[in-house]
mmCIF file of C-alpha atoms in Angstrom:
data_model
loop_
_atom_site.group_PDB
_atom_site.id
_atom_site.type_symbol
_atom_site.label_atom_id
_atom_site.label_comp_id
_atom_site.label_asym_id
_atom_site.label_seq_id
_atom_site.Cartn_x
_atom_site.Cartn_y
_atom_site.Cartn_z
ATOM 1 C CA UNK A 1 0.000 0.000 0.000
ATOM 2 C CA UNK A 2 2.725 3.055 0.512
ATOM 3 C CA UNK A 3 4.237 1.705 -2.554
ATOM 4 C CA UNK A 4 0.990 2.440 -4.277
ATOM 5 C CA UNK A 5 0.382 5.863 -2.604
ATOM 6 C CA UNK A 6 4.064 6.773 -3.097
ATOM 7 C CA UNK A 7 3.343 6.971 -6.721
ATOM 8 C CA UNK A 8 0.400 8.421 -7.060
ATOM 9 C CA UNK A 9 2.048 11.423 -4.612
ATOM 10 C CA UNK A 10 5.269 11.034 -7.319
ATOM 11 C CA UNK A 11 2.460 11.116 -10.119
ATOM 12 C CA UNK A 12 0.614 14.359 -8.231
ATOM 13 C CA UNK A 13 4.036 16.438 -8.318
ATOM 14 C CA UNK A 14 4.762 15.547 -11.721
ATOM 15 C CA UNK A 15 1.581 16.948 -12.847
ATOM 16 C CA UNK A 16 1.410 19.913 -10.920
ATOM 17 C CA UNK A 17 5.095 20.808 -12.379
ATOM 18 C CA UNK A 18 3.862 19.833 -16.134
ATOM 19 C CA UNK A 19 1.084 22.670 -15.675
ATOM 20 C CA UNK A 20 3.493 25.237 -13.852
ATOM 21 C CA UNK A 21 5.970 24.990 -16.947
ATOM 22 C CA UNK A 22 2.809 25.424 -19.623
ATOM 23 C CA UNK A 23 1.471 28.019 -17.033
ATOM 24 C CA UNK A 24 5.416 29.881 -17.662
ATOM 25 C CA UNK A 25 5.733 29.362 -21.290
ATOM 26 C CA UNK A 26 2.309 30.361 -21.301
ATOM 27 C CA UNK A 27 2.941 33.893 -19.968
ATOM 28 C CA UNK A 28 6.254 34.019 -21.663
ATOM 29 C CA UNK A 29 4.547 33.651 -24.921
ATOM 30 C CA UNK A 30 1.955 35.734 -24.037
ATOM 31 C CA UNK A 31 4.313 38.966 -22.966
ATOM 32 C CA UNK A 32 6.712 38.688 -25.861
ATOM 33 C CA UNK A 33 3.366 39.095 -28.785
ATOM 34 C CA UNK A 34 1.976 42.268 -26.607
ATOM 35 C CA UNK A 35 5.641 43.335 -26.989
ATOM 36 C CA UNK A 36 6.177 42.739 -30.601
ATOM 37 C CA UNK A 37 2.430 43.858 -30.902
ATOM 38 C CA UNK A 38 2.978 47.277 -29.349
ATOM 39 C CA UNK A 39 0.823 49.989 -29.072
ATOM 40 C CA UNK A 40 0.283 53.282 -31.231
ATOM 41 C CA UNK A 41 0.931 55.875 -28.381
ATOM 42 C CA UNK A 42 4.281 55.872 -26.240
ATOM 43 C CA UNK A 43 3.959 56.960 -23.176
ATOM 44 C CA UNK A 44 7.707 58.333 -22.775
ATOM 45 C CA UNK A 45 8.003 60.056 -19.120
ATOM 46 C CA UNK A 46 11.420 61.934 -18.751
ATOM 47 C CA UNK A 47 10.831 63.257 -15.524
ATOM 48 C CA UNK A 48 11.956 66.936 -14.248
ATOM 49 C CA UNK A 49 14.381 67.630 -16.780
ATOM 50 C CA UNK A 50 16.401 71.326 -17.406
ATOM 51 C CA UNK A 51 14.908 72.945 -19.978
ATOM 52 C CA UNK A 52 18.158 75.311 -21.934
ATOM 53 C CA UNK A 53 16.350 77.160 -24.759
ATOM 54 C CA UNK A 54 12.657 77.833 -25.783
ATOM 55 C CA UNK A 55 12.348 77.046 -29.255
ATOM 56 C CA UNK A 56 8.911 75.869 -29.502
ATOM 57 C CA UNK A 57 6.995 78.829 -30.716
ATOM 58 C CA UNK A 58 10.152 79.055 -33.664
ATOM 59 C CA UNK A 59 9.707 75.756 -34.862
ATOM 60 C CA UNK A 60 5.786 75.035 -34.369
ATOM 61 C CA UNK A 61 5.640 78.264 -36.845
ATOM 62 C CA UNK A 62 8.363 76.974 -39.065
ATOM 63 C CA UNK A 63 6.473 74.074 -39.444
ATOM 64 C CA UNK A 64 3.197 75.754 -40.579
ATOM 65 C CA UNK A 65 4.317 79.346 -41.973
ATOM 66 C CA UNK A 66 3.636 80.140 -45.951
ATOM 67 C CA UNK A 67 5.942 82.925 -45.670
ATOM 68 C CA UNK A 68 9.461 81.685 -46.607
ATOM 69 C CA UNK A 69 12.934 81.043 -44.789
ATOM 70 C CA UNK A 70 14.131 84.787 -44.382
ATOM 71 C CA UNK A 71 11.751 85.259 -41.059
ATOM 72 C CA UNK A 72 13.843 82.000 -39.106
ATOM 73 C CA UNK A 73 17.481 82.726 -40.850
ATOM 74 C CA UNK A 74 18.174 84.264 -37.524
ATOM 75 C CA UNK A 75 16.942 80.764 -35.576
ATOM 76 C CA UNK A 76 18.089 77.674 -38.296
ATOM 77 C CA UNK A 77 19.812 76.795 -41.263
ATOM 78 C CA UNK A 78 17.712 76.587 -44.833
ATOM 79 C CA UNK A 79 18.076 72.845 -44.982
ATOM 80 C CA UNK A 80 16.390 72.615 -41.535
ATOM 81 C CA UNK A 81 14.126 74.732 -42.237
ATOM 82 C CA UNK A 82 12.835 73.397 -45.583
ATOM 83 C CA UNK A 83 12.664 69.908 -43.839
ATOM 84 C CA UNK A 84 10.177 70.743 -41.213
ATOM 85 C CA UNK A 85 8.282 73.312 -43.597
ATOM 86 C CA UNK A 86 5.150 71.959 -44.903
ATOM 87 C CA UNK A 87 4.871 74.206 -48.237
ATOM 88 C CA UNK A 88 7.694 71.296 -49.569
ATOM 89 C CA UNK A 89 4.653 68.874 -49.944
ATOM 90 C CA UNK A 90 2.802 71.610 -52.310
ATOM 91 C CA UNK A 91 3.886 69.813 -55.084
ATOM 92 C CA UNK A 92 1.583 67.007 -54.242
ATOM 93 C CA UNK A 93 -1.347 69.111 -53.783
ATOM 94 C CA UNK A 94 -1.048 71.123 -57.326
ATOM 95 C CA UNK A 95 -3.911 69.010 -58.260
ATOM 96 C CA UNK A 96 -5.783 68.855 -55.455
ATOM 97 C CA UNK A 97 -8.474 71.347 -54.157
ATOM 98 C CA UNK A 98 -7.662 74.441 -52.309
ATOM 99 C CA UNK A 99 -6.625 75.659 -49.803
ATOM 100 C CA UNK A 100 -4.678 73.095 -47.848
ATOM 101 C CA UNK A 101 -5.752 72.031 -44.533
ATOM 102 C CA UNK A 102 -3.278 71.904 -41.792
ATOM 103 C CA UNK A 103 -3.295 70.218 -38.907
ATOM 104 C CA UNK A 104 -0.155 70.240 -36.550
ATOM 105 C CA UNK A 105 0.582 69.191 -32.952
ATOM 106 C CA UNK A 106 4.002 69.807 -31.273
ATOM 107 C CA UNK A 107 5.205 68.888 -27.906
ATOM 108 C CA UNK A 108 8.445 68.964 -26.174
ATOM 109 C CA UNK A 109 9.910 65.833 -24.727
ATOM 110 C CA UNK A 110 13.120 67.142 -23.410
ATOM 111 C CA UNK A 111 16.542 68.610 -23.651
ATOM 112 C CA UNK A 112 20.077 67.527 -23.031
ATOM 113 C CA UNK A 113 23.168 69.655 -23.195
ATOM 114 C CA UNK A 114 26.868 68.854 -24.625
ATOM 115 C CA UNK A 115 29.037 70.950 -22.146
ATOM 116 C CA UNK A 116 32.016 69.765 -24.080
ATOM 117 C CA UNK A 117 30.718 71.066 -27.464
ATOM 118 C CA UNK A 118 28.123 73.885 -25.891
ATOM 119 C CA UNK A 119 24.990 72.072 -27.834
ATOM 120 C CA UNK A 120 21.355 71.858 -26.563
ATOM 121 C CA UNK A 121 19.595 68.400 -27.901
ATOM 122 C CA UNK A 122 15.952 69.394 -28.216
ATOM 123 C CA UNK A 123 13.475 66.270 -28.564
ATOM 124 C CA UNK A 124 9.954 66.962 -29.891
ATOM 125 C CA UNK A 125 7.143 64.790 -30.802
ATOM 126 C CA UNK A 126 5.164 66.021 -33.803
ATOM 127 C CA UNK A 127 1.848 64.963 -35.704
ATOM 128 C CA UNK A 128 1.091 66.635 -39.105
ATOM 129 C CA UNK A 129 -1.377 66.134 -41.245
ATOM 130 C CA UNK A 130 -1.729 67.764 -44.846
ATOM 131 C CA UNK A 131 -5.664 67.719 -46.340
ATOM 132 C CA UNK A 132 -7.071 69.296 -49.227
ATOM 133 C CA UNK A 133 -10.357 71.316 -49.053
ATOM 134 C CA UNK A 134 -12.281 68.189 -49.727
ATOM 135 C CA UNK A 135 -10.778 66.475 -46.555
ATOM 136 C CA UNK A 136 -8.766 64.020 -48.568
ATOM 137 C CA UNK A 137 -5.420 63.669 -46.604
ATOM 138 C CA UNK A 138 -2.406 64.617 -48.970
ATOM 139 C CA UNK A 139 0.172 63.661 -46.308
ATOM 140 C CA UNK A 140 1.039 63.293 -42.205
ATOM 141 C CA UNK A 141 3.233 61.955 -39.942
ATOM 142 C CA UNK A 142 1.526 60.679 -36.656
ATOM 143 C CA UNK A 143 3.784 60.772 -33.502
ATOM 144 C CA UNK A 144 6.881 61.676 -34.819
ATOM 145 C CA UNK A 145 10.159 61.942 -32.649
ATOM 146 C CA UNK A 146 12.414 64.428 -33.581
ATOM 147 C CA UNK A 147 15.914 65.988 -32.246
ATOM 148 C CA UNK A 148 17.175 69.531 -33.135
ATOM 149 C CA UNK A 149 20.545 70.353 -32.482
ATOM 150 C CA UNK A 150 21.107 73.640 -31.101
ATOM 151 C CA UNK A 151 23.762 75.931 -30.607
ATOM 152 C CA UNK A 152 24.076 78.865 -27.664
ATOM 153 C CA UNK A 153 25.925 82.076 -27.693
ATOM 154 C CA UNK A 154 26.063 85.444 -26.993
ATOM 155 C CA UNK A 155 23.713 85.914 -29.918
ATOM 156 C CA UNK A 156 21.145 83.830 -28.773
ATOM 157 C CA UNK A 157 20.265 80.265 -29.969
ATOM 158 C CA UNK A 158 20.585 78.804 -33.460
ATOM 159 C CA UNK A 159 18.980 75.368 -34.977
ATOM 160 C CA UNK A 160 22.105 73.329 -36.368
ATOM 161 C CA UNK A 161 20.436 70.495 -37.582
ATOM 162 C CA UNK A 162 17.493 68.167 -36.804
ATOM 163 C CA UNK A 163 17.129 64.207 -36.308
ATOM 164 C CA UNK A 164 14.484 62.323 -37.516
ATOM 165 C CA UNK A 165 13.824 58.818 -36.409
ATOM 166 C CA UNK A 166 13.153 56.167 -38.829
#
């Protein structure tokens, strides 16, 4: 009789552990497809952070402005400026109805400085989207990150260059 209830204890454990592991692969399996799933939004939380410059009135009206580069010469370079500007995507609305429709969000994410080389990295999160007058959507970008390089000096600040992530 023990010999018989020894086993079925041995047989008890050994079933119990069988349905832990599928329990842990289970969960495993379970975690790494909401991770390679992911979500639209990021919720990125940097904290208190030092803010060095305020160029988010500058760029938000780069962005949007019909009025040319010579009004931000004093704040960025041409080649940043006519790759945030959204007249560049005119082209693509030539045939479409008039006038364009602009939406634009911008939001500051945060800012690092380079003591060594005196740079401010700026990171911004921007959504743009480009409709004709019909509502038909030309063009957008949808929670984009971007970093602008900036340099400080006794003149003030200056955009360098800009980062885009892929």
């Amino acid at each position: 009789m023990n010999r018989k209830k020894f086993l079925k204890t041995i047989a008890s454990i050994v079933i119990v552990l069988v349905l832990c592991v599928f329990g842990l692969l289970f969960l495993i399996i379970r975690d790494n497809y909401r991770e390679a799933r992911g979500t639209d939004t990021q919720n990125i939380n940097y904290g208190e952070y030092t803010k060095y410059v305020d160029i988010y009135d500058v760029v938000k009206e780069a962005y949007v402005t019909d009025n040319g580069y010579t009004k931000f010469s004093k704040h960025m370079t041409e080649d940043v400026f006519k790759y945030i500007n959204h007249t560049s995507y005119k082209e693509k609305a030539n045939k479409r109805a008039q006038p364009l429709k602009i939406n634009f969000e911008l939001r500051e994410i945060y800012q690092t400085k380079d003591k060594e080389n005196n740079l401010i990295y700026v990171d911004m999160i921007y959504s743009l989207v480009i409709a004709d007058a019909n509502g038909e959507i030309i063009t957008g970008a949808g929670n984009a990150h971007i970093t602008f390089t900036v340099r400080v000096d006794e003149n003030g600040w200056y955009i360098l260059n800009k980062y885009e992530k892929p």
